[in-house]
Structure formats: structure tokens, C-alpha cells
Short mmCIF file of C-alpha atoms in Angstrom, two decimals:
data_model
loop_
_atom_site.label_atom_id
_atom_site.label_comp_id
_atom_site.label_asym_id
_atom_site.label_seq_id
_atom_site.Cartn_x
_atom_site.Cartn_y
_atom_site.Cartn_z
CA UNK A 30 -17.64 -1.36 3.66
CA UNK A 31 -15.68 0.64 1.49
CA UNK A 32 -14.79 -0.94 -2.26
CA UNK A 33 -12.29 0.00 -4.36
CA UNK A 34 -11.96 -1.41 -7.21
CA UNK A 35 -9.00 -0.92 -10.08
CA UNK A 36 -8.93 -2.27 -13.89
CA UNK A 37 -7.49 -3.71 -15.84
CA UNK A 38 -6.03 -6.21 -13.71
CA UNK A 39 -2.68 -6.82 -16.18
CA UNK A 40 -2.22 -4.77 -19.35
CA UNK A 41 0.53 -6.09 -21.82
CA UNK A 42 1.90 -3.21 -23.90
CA UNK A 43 4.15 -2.29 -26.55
CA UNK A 44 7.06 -0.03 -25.75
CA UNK A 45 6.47 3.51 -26.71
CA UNK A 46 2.09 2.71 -26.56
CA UNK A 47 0.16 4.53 -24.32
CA UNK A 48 -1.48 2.95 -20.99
CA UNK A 49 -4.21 4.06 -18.38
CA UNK A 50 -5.41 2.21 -15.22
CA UNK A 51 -8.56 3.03 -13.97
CA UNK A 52 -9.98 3.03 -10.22
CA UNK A 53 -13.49 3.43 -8.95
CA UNK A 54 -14.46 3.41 -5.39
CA UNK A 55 -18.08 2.35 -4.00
CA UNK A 56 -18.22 5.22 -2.07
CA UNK A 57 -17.06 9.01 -2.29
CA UNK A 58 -13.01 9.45 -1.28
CA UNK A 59 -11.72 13.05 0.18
CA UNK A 60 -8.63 12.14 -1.60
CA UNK A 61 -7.07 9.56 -3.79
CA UNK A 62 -3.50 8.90 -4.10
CA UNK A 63 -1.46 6.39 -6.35
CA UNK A 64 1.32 4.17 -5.80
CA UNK A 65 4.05 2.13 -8.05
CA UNK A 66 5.84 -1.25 -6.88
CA UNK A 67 8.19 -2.46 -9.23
CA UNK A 68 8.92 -5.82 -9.50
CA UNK A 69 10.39 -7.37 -6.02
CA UNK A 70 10.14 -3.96 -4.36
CA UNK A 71 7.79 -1.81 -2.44
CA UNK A 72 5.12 0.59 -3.28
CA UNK A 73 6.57 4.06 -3.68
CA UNK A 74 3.78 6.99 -3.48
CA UNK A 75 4.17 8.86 -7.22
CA UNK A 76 1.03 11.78 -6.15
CA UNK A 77 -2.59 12.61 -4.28
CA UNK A 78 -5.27 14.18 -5.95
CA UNK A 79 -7.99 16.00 -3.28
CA UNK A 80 -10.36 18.44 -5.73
CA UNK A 81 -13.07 17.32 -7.54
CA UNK A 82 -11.70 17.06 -11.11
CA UNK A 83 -8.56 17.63 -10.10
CA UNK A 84 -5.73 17.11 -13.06
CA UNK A 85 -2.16 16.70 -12.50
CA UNK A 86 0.78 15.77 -14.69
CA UNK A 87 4.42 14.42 -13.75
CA UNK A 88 6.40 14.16 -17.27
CA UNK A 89 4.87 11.33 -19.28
CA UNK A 90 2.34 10.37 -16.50
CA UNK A 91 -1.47 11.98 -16.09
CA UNK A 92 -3.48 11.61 -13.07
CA UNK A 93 -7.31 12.62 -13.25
CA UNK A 94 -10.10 12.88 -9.99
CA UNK A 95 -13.43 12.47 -11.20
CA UNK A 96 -16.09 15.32 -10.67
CA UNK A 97 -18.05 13.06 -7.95
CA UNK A 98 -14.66 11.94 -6.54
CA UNK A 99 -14.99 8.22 -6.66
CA UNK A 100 -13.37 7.32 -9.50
CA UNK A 101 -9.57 8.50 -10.68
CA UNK A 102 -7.74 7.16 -13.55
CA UNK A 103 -3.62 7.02 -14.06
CA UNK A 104 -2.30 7.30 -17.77
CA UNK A 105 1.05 6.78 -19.21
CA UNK A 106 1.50 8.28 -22.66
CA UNK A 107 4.60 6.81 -24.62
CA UNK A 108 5.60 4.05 -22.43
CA UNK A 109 9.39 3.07 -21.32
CA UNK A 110 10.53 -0.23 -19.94
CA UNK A 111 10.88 1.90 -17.11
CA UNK A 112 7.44 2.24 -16.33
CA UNK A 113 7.00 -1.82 -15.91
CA UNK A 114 5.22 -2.38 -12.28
CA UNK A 115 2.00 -2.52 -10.39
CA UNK A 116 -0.01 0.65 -10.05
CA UNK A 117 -1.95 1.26 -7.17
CA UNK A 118 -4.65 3.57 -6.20
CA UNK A 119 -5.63 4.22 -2.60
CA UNK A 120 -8.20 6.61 -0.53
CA UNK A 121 -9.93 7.28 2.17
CA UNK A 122 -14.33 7.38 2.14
CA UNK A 123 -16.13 9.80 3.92
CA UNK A 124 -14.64 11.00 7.11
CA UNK A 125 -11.98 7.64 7.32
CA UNK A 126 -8.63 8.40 7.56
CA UNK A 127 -7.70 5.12 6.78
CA UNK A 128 -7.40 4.48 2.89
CA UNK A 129 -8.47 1.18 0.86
CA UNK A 130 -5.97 0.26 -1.85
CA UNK A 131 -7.32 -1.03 -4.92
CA UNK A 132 -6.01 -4.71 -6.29
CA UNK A 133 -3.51 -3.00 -8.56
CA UNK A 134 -2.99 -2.81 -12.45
CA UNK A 135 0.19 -4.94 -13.66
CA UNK A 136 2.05 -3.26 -16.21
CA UNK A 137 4.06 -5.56 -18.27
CA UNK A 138 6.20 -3.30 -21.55
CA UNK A 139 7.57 -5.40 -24.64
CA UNK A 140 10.73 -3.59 -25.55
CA UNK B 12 14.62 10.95 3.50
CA UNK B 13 12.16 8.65 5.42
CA UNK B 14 13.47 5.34 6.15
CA UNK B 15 10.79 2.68 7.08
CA UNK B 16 12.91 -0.41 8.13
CA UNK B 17 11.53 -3.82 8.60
CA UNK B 18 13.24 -6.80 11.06
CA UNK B 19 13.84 -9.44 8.35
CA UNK B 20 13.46 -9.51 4.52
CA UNK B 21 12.76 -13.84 4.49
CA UNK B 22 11.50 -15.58 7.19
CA UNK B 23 10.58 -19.35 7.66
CA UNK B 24 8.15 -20.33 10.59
CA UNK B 25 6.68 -23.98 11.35
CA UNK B 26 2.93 -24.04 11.34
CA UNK B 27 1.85 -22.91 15.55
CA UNK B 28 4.94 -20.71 16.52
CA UNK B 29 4.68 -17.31 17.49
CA UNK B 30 5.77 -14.87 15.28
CA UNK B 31 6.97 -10.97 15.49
CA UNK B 32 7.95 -9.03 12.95
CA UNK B 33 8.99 -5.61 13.77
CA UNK B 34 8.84 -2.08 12.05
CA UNK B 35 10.74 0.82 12.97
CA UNK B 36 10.56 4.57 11.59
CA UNK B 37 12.65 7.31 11.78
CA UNK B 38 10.62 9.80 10.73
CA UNK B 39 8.60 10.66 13.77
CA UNK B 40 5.69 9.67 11.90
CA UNK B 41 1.96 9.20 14.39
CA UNK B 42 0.13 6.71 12.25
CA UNK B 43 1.74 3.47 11.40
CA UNK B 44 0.51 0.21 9.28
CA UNK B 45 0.25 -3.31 8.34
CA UNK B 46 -0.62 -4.53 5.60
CA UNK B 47 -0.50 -8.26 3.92
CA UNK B 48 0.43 -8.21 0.02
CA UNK B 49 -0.71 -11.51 -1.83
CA UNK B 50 -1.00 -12.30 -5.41
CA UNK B 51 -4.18 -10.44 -6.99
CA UNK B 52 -5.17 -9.57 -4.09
CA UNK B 53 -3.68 -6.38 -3.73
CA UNK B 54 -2.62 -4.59 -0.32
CA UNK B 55 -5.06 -5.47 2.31
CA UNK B 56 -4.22 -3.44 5.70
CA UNK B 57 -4.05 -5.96 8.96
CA UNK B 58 -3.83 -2.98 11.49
CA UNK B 59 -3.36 0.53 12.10
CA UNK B 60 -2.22 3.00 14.45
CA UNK B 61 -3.03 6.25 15.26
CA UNK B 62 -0.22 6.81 17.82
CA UNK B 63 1.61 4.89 20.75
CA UNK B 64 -0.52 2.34 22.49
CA UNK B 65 -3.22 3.34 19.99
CA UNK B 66 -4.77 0.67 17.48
CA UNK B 67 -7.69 -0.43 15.09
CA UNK B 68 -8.56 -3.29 13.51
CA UNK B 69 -7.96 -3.00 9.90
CA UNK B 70 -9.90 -5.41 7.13
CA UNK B 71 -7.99 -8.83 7.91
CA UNK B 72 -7.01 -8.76 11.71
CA UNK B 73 -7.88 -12.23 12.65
CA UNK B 74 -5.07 -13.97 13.62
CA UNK B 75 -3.19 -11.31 14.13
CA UNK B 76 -2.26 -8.63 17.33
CA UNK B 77 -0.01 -5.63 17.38
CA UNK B 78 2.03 -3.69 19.50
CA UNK B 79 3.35 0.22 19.47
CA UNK B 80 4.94 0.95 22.85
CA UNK B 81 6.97 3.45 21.05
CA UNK B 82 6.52 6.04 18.73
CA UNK B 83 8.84 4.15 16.13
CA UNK B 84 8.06 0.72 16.49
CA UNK B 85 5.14 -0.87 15.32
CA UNK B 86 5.02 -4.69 15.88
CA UNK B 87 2.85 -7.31 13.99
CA UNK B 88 2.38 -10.00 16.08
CA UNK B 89 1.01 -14.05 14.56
CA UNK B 90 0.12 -16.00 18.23
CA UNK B 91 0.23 -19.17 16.35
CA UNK B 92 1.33 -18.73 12.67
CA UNK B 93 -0.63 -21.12 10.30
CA UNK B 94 -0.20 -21.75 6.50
CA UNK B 95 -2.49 -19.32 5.35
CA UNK B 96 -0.25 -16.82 6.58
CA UNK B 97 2.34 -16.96 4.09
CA UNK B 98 2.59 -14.11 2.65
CA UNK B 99 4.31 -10.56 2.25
CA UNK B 100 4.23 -8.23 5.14
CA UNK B 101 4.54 -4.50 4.29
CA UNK B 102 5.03 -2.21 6.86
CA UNK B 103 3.98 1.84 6.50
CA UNK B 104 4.33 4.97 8.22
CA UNK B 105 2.46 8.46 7.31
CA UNK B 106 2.64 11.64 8.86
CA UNK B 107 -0.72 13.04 10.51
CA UNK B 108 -1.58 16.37 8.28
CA UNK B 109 -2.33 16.83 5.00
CA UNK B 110 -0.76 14.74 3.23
CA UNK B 111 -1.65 11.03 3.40
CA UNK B 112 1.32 9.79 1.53
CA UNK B 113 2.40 6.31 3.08
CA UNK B 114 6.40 5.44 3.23
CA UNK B 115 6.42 2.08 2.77
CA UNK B 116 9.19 -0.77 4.25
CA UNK B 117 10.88 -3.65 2.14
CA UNK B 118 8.42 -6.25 3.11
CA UNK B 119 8.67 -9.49 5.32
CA UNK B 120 8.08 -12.60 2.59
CA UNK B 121 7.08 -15.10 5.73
CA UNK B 122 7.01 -18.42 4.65
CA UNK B 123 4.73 -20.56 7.09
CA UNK B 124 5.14 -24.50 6.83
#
């Protein structure tokens, strides 16, 4: 079935460093979209990405679709204490419509 | 703004009871979810459905049934809860269309003993 995996598994950081999460899937997704949990809550969708390639950009946060559409990566330029959470990536292969979330990246900021 | 509410936030079973947890939407949403959340493990999805009386297995269903008799409600069922159960219980409701943007609940954090 369907793999997705996401790396680094924890990243320690500096406040005001820059951070990226990566995810690569097994198989090709339609679409991938990324989620944030902070601590003792519940994921909260922050975008999808659907084109091949695809950039987009919300304020200090860059989200990138590779050209073959299995792998997307999440970076965080300048980081805030605000940013501390788990990062997730989820998407769908092929013609499911049900996505596979990756394990999740752990960011942990040092003020 | 979607609200995705869940029946409890902490729950304590004894090993072989039967356990429900309940979801409920107000969104109108078609497609609704379970998942389990444990550590490094990530979100693994229990079951899913499409709409009312509709269902499919997800990665992890053994052990577990579910129930949607209504639009809203989506029920997560444990016949006879065991320790390897304990865990978080996320529930999730998307719209059918374009977007696949899930709206997650608070989470169950059942505690099996």
C-alpha cells in the first residue's frame, strides 16, 4: 500500500533559525496537504498543494510539490516560539480519495 | 466555522467492555473519519465514511466497528476494548469537492486498563 514517509522525525532549533520538514510518498499523490498540532491539541489544516511544482507561501512559511508529485517539503524561515508543534503531511495516491498522513516532524524552538 | 465535536475528552475503560465514542459535525460534511494518534506513530485512519450507512476499512480496523446512521454522527465503536487500545482518538470531517481539507475534533485520550 501506499507509504508516506516524513523526516526528520524531531528537529531542535534555535529561535529565529530556519526549519524544513520533508515528505515523500511511495507512490504518486493528486494532492498533498499539511497539517500543524500543537502541543495537547489537534491537527489544524495550514494549505493543499495539487500542481506539479506547485509553490505557495503563507508569511514566514513555504510549501513546495515536487515535479513528479510524490514528494513536498514545508519550510519555516526565521522561526518563533510560535511555530513549536508537529507538522504533518497528508495525500491521497492515484485515484484514492482517502489520504495517508505521514508520522509527523516535531518541532521543538529554544527561545 | 466548522465545529467537529467529540463525546468525551478522557475516558477510562476496564480491559473487555464495550466502548463508543461518538463524533458529531455541524457542517453538513459527506465523508467522515477515524483515526488513532500514538506516539511516533503518527495519524493512522481506523475508518472512513463516504456518507450515511456508508463505510471502509481504513489501515488499522481490527478491533474496531463503526456506525453513521446520520449525516452528523459518526460512531467508533471497541466490542471489547483491550490494552492496546489506549490511545488518542481523533475524529474528522471533510467536505466532498475540491478541497480535501480535514476539520479535525479534540481527541478522545482512552485509557484502557
Amino acid at each position: 500500500g501506499q507509504q508516506v514517509m516524513q523526516i526528520p522525525q524531531y528537529q531542535h532549533v534555535q529561535e529565529g533559525e530556519d526549519f524544513t520538514t520533508y515528505c515523500n510518498s511511495s507512490t504518486t499523490l493528486s494532492n498533498i496537504q499539511w497539517y500543524k498540532q500543537r502541543p495537547g491539541g489537534h491537527p489544524v489544516f495550514l494549505i493543499q498543494l495539487v500542481k506539479s511544482g506547485e509553490v505557495k507561501k503563507q508569511k514566514r512559511l513555504t510549501f513546495q510539490f515536487g515535479e513528479a508529485k510524490k514528494n513536498s517539503s514545508l519550510h519555516i524561515t526565521a522561526t518563533q516560539t510560535t511555530d513549536v508543534g508537529t507538522y504533518f503531511c497528508a495525500g491521497p495516491s492515484g485515484g484514492s480519495y482517502i489520504p495517508t498522513f505521514g508520522r509527523g516532524t516535531s518541532l521543538i524552538v529554544h527561545p | 466555522d466548522v465545529k467537529v465535536t467529540q463525546s468525551s475528552r478522557y475516558l477510562v475503560k476496564r480491559t473487555g467492555e464495550k466502548v463508543f465514542l461518538e463524533c458529531v459535525q455541524d457542517m453538513d460534511h459527506e465523508n467522515m473519519f477515524w483515526y488513532r494518534q500514538d506516539p511516533g506513530l503518527g495519524l493512522r485512519l481506523i475508518y472512513f465514511s463516504y456518507d450515511v450507512k456508508m463505510k471502509e476499512k481504513g489501515d488499522i480496523p481490527e478491533g474496531y466497528s463503526v456506525s453513521r446512521e446520520k449525516k452528523e454522527r459518526f460512531s467508533l465503536i471497541l466490542e471489547s476494548a483491550s490494552t492496546n487500545q489506549t490511545s488518542m482518538y481523533l475524529c474528522a470531517s471533510r467536505s466532498q469537492g475540491i478541497s480535501n481539507e480535514q476539520y479535525f475534533g479534540p481527541g478522545t485520550r482512552l485509557t484502557v486498563t
